[in-house]
């Protein structure tokens, strides 16, 4: 029996990182990226318009405009069922605490913890 793919929404303002992330995740996991956003406003709009359309959100903290932290707060209200993962270059203790306080499930360092992110996603699809 084939596992239905995880439906993933990605909030990331770097086109290169976004493209690499999508390629990597869709290649190694039963995962389908159903939406992306580069800034807080469009991410918030997507979440409000598609509250049940994703199983997993991957969010960067510092965006083209606004922050992933505000998107987390909106997702907590509109899409409580979705797992929320923060992927950031600034995985300091302070940032980790703020993300977790906004109901992020996990926080990963973009530069060094991509394997851990993939491992975490594998547990979601199982």
Short mmCIF file of N, CA and C in Angstrom, two decimals:
data_model
loop_
_atom_site.label_atom_id
_atom_site.label_comp_id
_atom_site.label_asym_id
_atom_site.label_seq_id
_atom_site.Cartn_x
_atom_site.Cartn_y
_atom_site.Cartn_z
N UNK A 1 0.86 -1.19 0.00
CA UNK A 1 0.00 0.00 0.00
C UNK A 1 0.88 1.23 0.00
N UNK A 2 0.61 2.14 -0.90
CA UNK A 2 1.44 3.33 -0.99
C UNK A 2 0.93 4.39 -0.03
N UNK A 3 1.86 5.01 0.66
CA UNK A 3 1.52 6.08 1.59
C UNK A 3 1.14 7.31 0.78
N UNK A 4 0.02 7.96 1.10
CA UNK A 4 -0.26 9.22 0.39
C UNK A 4 0.82 10.23 0.73
N UNK A 5 1.24 11.03 -0.25
CA UNK A 5 2.33 11.96 0.03
C UNK A 5 1.95 13.00 1.07
N UNK A 6 2.94 13.39 1.86
CA UNK A 6 2.76 14.51 2.77
C UNK A 6 2.55 15.76 1.93
N UNK A 7 1.57 16.55 2.28
CA UNK A 7 1.35 17.81 1.57
C UNK A 7 2.07 18.91 2.34
N UNK A 8 2.99 19.57 1.66
CA UNK A 8 3.90 20.48 2.33
C UNK A 8 3.78 21.91 1.78
N UNK A 9 3.75 22.88 2.69
CA UNK A 9 3.74 24.30 2.34
C UNK A 9 5.06 24.90 2.83
N UNK A 10 5.79 25.56 1.94
CA UNK A 10 7.12 26.08 2.30
C UNK A 10 7.15 27.61 2.24
N UNK A 11 7.64 28.21 3.31
CA UNK A 11 7.80 29.67 3.38
C UNK A 11 9.29 29.97 3.43
N UNK A 12 9.82 30.44 2.30
CA UNK A 12 11.27 30.64 2.15
C UNK A 12 11.49 31.73 1.12
N UNK A 13 12.32 32.74 1.44
CA UNK A 13 12.46 33.86 0.51
C UNK A 13 13.63 33.74 -0.46
N UNK A 14 14.46 32.73 -0.29
CA UNK A 14 15.55 32.53 -1.25
C UNK A 14 15.11 31.55 -2.34
N UNK A 15 15.02 32.00 -3.60
CA UNK A 15 14.58 31.10 -4.67
C UNK A 15 15.47 29.87 -4.82
N UNK A 16 16.78 30.06 -4.61
CA UNK A 16 17.71 28.94 -4.76
C UNK A 16 17.49 27.90 -3.66
N UNK A 17 17.39 28.36 -2.42
CA UNK A 17 17.16 27.45 -1.30
C UNK A 17 15.81 26.76 -1.48
N UNK A 18 14.81 27.54 -1.90
CA UNK A 18 13.48 26.97 -2.09
C UNK A 18 13.51 25.86 -3.14
N UNK A 19 14.15 26.12 -4.26
CA UNK A 19 14.21 25.13 -5.34
C UNK A 19 14.95 23.87 -4.87
N UNK A 20 16.07 24.06 -4.18
CA UNK A 20 16.84 22.91 -3.68
C UNK A 20 16.04 22.11 -2.67
N UNK A 21 15.32 22.82 -1.82
CA UNK A 21 14.52 22.18 -0.78
C UNK A 21 13.41 21.33 -1.41
N UNK A 22 12.71 21.91 -2.38
CA UNK A 22 11.62 21.18 -3.04
C UNK A 22 12.18 19.94 -3.74
N UNK A 23 13.27 20.11 -4.49
CA UNK A 23 13.85 18.98 -5.22
C UNK A 23 14.28 17.88 -4.27
N UNK A 24 14.96 18.26 -3.19
CA UNK A 24 15.45 17.27 -2.23
C UNK A 24 14.30 16.54 -1.55
N UNK A 25 13.34 17.29 -1.03
CA UNK A 25 12.24 16.67 -0.29
C UNK A 25 11.40 15.78 -1.18
N UNK A 26 11.07 16.25 -2.39
CA UNK A 26 10.20 15.47 -3.26
C UNK A 26 10.93 14.25 -3.81
N UNK A 27 12.26 14.31 -3.85
CA UNK A 27 13.04 13.19 -4.35
C UNK A 27 13.15 12.08 -3.32
N UNK A 28 13.37 12.44 -2.06
CA UNK A 28 13.68 11.41 -1.07
C UNK A 28 12.49 11.01 -0.21
N UNK A 29 11.38 11.74 -0.29
CA UNK A 29 10.24 11.46 0.56
C UNK A 29 8.97 11.29 -0.25
N UNK A 30 7.98 10.60 0.32
CA UNK A 30 6.65 10.69 -0.28
C UNK A 30 6.05 12.03 0.14
N UNK A 31 6.44 13.07 -0.56
CA UNK A 31 6.06 14.43 -0.19
C UNK A 31 5.77 15.24 -1.44
N UNK A 32 4.74 16.07 -1.36
CA UNK A 32 4.37 16.94 -2.47
C UNK A 32 4.26 18.36 -1.95
N UNK A 33 4.99 19.29 -2.57
CA UNK A 33 4.89 20.69 -2.17
C UNK A 33 3.65 21.28 -2.82
N UNK A 34 2.70 21.71 -1.99
CA UNK A 34 1.41 22.19 -2.50
C UNK A 34 1.33 23.72 -2.55
N UNK A 35 2.32 24.39 -1.98
CA UNK A 35 2.33 25.85 -2.04
C UNK A 35 3.63 26.39 -1.49
N UNK A 36 3.97 27.60 -1.93
CA UNK A 36 5.16 28.27 -1.39
C UNK A 36 4.85 29.76 -1.25
N UNK A 37 5.61 30.42 -0.38
CA UNK A 37 5.50 31.87 -0.22
C UNK A 37 6.86 32.42 0.17
N UNK A 38 7.11 33.68 -0.19
CA UNK A 38 8.41 34.29 0.10
C UNK A 38 8.32 35.39 1.15
N UNK A 39 7.09 35.77 1.53
CA UNK A 39 6.95 36.83 2.51
C UNK A 39 5.77 36.53 3.43
N UNK A 40 5.71 37.27 4.52
CA UNK A 40 4.70 37.00 5.55
C UNK A 40 3.28 37.15 5.03
N UNK A 41 3.00 38.20 4.27
CA UNK A 41 1.63 38.45 3.82
C UNK A 41 1.09 37.33 2.93
N UNK A 42 1.89 36.93 1.94
CA UNK A 42 1.39 35.89 1.04
C UNK A 42 1.32 34.54 1.75
N UNK A 43 2.24 34.30 2.70
CA UNK A 43 2.18 33.06 3.47
C UNK A 43 0.92 33.03 4.34
N UNK A 44 0.64 34.15 5.00
CA UNK A 44 -0.54 34.23 5.86
C UNK A 44 -1.82 34.04 5.04
N UNK A 45 -1.83 34.65 3.86
CA UNK A 45 -2.98 34.52 2.98
C UNK A 45 -3.18 33.07 2.55
N UNK A 46 -2.10 32.39 2.22
CA UNK A 46 -2.20 30.98 1.81
C UNK A 46 -2.79 30.14 2.94
N UNK A 47 -2.27 30.35 4.15
CA UNK A 47 -2.73 29.56 5.30
C UNK A 47 -4.21 29.80 5.57
N UNK A 48 -4.62 31.05 5.47
CA UNK A 48 -6.04 31.35 5.70
C UNK A 48 -6.93 30.75 4.63
N UNK A 49 -6.44 30.73 3.39
CA UNK A 49 -7.25 30.22 2.28
C UNK A 49 -7.21 28.70 2.17
N UNK A 50 -6.19 28.06 2.72
CA UNK A 50 -6.02 26.61 2.59
C UNK A 50 -5.76 25.97 3.95
N UNK A 51 -6.61 26.20 4.94
CA UNK A 51 -6.30 25.76 6.30
C UNK A 51 -6.12 24.25 6.45
N UNK A 52 -6.77 23.45 5.60
CA UNK A 52 -6.66 22.00 5.76
C UNK A 52 -5.90 21.36 4.60
N UNK A 53 -5.23 22.16 3.79
CA UNK A 53 -4.61 21.64 2.57
C UNK A 53 -3.16 21.20 2.74
N UNK A 54 -2.61 21.33 3.94
CA UNK A 54 -1.24 20.84 4.10
C UNK A 54 -1.09 20.10 5.42
N UNK A 55 -0.18 19.12 5.41
CA UNK A 55 0.14 18.32 6.59
C UNK A 55 1.36 18.87 7.31
N UNK A 56 2.16 19.62 6.57
CA UNK A 56 3.45 20.08 7.06
C UNK A 56 3.76 21.46 6.52
N UNK A 57 4.21 22.35 7.40
CA UNK A 57 4.71 23.65 6.96
C UNK A 57 6.18 23.75 7.33
N UNK A 58 6.98 24.21 6.37
CA UNK A 58 8.40 24.47 6.64
C UNK A 58 8.60 25.97 6.47
N UNK A 59 9.03 26.63 7.55
CA UNK A 59 9.09 28.09 7.54
C UNK A 59 10.48 28.61 7.85
N UNK A 60 10.90 29.59 7.07
CA UNK A 60 12.09 30.36 7.39
C UNK A 60 11.65 31.47 8.36
N UNK A 61 12.57 31.97 9.18
CA UNK A 61 12.21 33.00 10.15
C UNK A 61 12.24 34.39 9.50
N UNK A 62 13.36 34.71 8.85
CA UNK A 62 13.52 36.04 8.27
C UNK A 62 13.15 35.99 6.80
N UNK A 63 12.08 36.70 6.42
CA UNK A 63 11.54 36.63 5.08
C UNK A 63 11.77 37.94 4.33
N UNK A 64 11.40 37.94 3.05
CA UNK A 64 11.54 39.14 2.23
C UNK A 64 10.88 40.33 2.93
N UNK A 65 9.68 40.09 3.46
CA UNK A 65 9.05 41.08 4.34
C UNK A 65 8.30 40.31 5.42
N UNK A 66 8.32 40.85 6.62
CA UNK A 66 7.67 40.16 7.74
C UNK A 66 8.53 39.00 8.25
N UNK A 67 7.94 38.16 9.09
CA UNK A 67 8.71 37.06 9.67
C UNK A 67 7.90 35.78 9.74
N UNK A 68 8.64 34.68 9.73
CA UNK A 68 8.01 33.37 9.85
C UNK A 68 7.34 33.18 11.20
N UNK A 69 7.79 33.95 12.20
CA UNK A 69 7.19 33.83 13.53
C UNK A 69 5.73 34.26 13.47
N UNK A 70 5.45 35.33 12.74
CA UNK A 70 4.06 35.78 12.60
C UNK A 70 3.23 34.77 11.81
N UNK A 71 3.86 34.13 10.82
CA UNK A 71 3.15 33.10 10.06
C UNK A 71 2.82 31.91 10.98
N UNK A 72 3.76 31.57 11.86
CA UNK A 72 3.51 30.50 12.84
C UNK A 72 2.29 30.81 13.69
N UNK A 73 2.20 32.06 14.14
CA UNK A 73 1.08 32.46 14.99
C UNK A 73 -0.24 32.32 14.24
N UNK A 74 -0.25 32.66 12.97
CA UNK A 74 -1.46 32.53 12.15
C UNK A 74 -1.77 31.06 11.91
N UNK A 75 -0.74 30.27 11.63
CA UNK A 75 -0.93 28.84 11.39
C UNK A 75 -1.47 28.14 12.63
N UNK A 76 -1.03 28.58 13.79
CA UNK A 76 -1.51 27.99 15.03
C UNK A 76 -3.02 28.16 15.13
N UNK A 77 -3.53 29.30 14.66
CA UNK A 77 -4.95 29.58 14.74
C UNK A 77 -5.74 28.89 13.64
N UNK A 78 -5.22 28.94 12.38
CA UNK A 78 -6.00 28.47 11.24
C UNK A 78 -5.74 27.01 10.89
N UNK A 79 -4.53 26.54 11.12
CA UNK A 79 -4.16 25.18 10.68
C UNK A 79 -3.49 24.42 11.81
N UNK A 80 -4.20 24.26 12.94
CA UNK A 80 -3.56 23.62 14.09
C UNK A 80 -3.13 22.18 13.83
N UNK A 81 -3.75 21.53 12.83
CA UNK A 81 -3.44 20.12 12.57
C UNK A 81 -2.11 19.94 11.82
N UNK A 82 -1.65 21.00 11.17
CA UNK A 82 -0.43 20.89 10.37
C UNK A 82 0.80 20.88 11.27
N UNK A 83 1.76 20.01 10.97
CA UNK A 83 3.04 20.08 11.65
C UNK A 83 3.77 21.31 11.16
N UNK A 84 4.48 21.97 12.08
CA UNK A 84 5.17 23.21 11.73
C UNK A 84 6.65 23.08 12.07
N UNK A 85 7.47 23.21 11.06
CA UNK A 85 8.91 23.08 11.22
C UNK A 85 9.57 24.38 10.79
N UNK A 86 10.48 24.88 11.62
CA UNK A 86 11.21 26.09 11.27
C UNK A 86 12.60 25.69 10.79
N UNK A 87 12.99 26.23 9.63
CA UNK A 87 14.30 25.97 9.04
C UNK A 87 14.98 27.32 8.88
N UNK A 88 16.02 27.57 9.68
CA UNK A 88 16.61 28.91 9.73
C UNK A 88 18.12 28.86 9.84
N UNK A 89 18.77 29.91 9.36
CA UNK A 89 20.21 30.07 9.57
C UNK A 89 20.50 30.63 10.96
N UNK A 90 19.45 31.03 11.67
CA UNK A 90 19.64 31.68 12.97
C UNK A 90 18.98 30.84 14.06
N UNK A 91 19.40 29.57 14.17
CA UNK A 91 18.79 28.66 15.13
C UNK A 91 19.40 28.87 16.52
N UNK A 92 19.37 30.11 17.00
CA UNK A 92 19.88 30.42 18.33
C UNK A 92 18.89 29.91 19.37
N UNK A 93 19.34 29.85 20.61
CA UNK A 93 18.43 29.40 21.68
C UNK A 93 17.20 30.30 21.76
N UNK A 94 17.41 31.61 21.60
CA UNK A 94 16.29 32.55 21.66
C UNK A 94 15.27 32.31 20.57
N UNK A 95 15.77 32.13 19.34
CA UNK A 95 14.87 31.88 18.21
C UNK A 95 14.15 30.54 18.41
N UNK A 96 14.90 29.52 18.84
CA UNK A 96 14.28 28.20 19.08
C UNK A 96 13.14 28.31 20.10
N UNK A 97 13.38 29.04 21.18
CA UNK A 97 12.36 29.19 22.22
C UNK A 97 11.12 29.90 21.68
N UNK A 98 11.35 30.96 20.91
CA UNK A 98 10.21 31.71 20.36
C UNK A 98 9.39 30.84 19.42
N UNK A 99 10.07 30.07 18.58
CA UNK A 99 9.37 29.20 17.64
C UNK A 99 8.55 28.15 18.38
N UNK A 100 9.16 27.52 19.38
CA UNK A 100 8.47 26.47 20.13
C UNK A 100 7.29 27.05 20.90
N UNK A 101 7.43 28.29 21.38
CA UNK A 101 6.33 28.92 22.11
C UNK A 101 5.15 29.23 21.18
N UNK A 102 5.43 29.29 19.86
CA UNK A 102 4.37 29.52 18.88
C UNK A 102 3.90 28.20 18.26
N UNK A 103 4.17 27.11 18.96
CA UNK A 103 3.72 25.77 18.55
C UNK A 103 4.48 25.18 17.37
N UNK A 104 5.69 25.65 17.10
CA UNK A 104 6.52 24.95 16.13
C UNK A 104 6.84 23.58 16.72
N UNK A 105 6.79 22.54 15.87
CA UNK A 105 7.10 21.20 16.35
C UNK A 105 8.60 20.98 16.47
N UNK A 106 9.35 21.52 15.48
CA UNK A 106 10.80 21.38 15.51
C UNK A 106 11.44 22.61 14.90
N UNK A 107 12.70 22.85 15.28
CA UNK A 107 13.49 23.93 14.69
C UNK A 107 14.80 23.30 14.19
N UNK A 108 15.11 23.53 12.93
CA UNK A 108 16.33 22.98 12.35
C UNK A 108 17.22 24.09 11.80
N UNK A 109 18.53 23.89 11.90
CA UNK A 109 19.50 24.84 11.35
C UNK A 109 19.67 24.55 9.87
N UNK A 110 19.42 25.57 9.06
CA UNK A 110 19.44 25.42 7.60
C UNK A 110 20.80 24.95 7.09
N UNK A 111 21.86 25.40 7.75
CA UNK A 111 23.20 25.12 7.22
C UNK A 111 23.70 23.73 7.60
N UNK A 112 23.17 23.15 8.69
CA UNK A 112 23.77 21.90 9.18
C UNK A 112 22.78 20.79 9.50
N UNK A 113 21.48 21.05 9.46
CA UNK A 113 20.54 20.03 9.93
C UNK A 113 19.50 19.61 8.90
N UNK A 114 19.88 19.66 7.61
CA UNK A 114 18.96 19.26 6.56
C UNK A 114 18.64 17.77 6.65
N UNK A 115 19.66 16.96 6.95
CA UNK A 115 19.44 15.52 7.10
C UNK A 115 18.44 15.24 8.22
N UNK A 116 18.58 16.00 9.32
CA UNK A 116 17.66 15.82 10.46
C UNK A 116 16.24 16.20 10.07
N UNK A 117 16.11 17.27 9.26
CA UNK A 117 14.79 17.67 8.78
C UNK A 117 14.17 16.54 7.96
N UNK A 118 14.95 15.96 7.06
CA UNK A 118 14.43 14.87 6.22
C UNK A 118 14.05 13.67 7.08
N UNK A 119 14.89 13.37 8.07
CA UNK A 119 14.57 12.27 8.99
C UNK A 119 13.27 12.51 9.73
N UNK A 120 13.07 13.75 10.15
CA UNK A 120 11.83 14.10 10.85
C UNK A 120 10.63 13.92 9.92
N UNK A 121 10.75 14.38 8.68
CA UNK A 121 9.65 14.26 7.71
C UNK A 121 9.33 12.80 7.45
N UNK A 122 10.35 11.95 7.44
CA UNK A 122 10.13 10.52 7.21
C UNK A 122 9.25 9.94 8.31
N UNK A 123 9.41 10.42 9.54
CA UNK A 123 8.60 9.89 10.63
C UNK A 123 7.14 10.32 10.49
N UNK A 124 6.89 11.46 9.83
CA UNK A 124 5.52 11.95 9.66
C UNK A 124 4.75 11.10 8.66
N UNK A 125 5.45 10.64 7.61
CA UNK A 125 4.77 9.90 6.56
C UNK A 125 4.54 8.45 6.93
N UNK A 126 5.24 8.00 7.95
CA UNK A 126 5.21 6.57 8.30
C UNK A 126 3.85 6.16 8.86
#
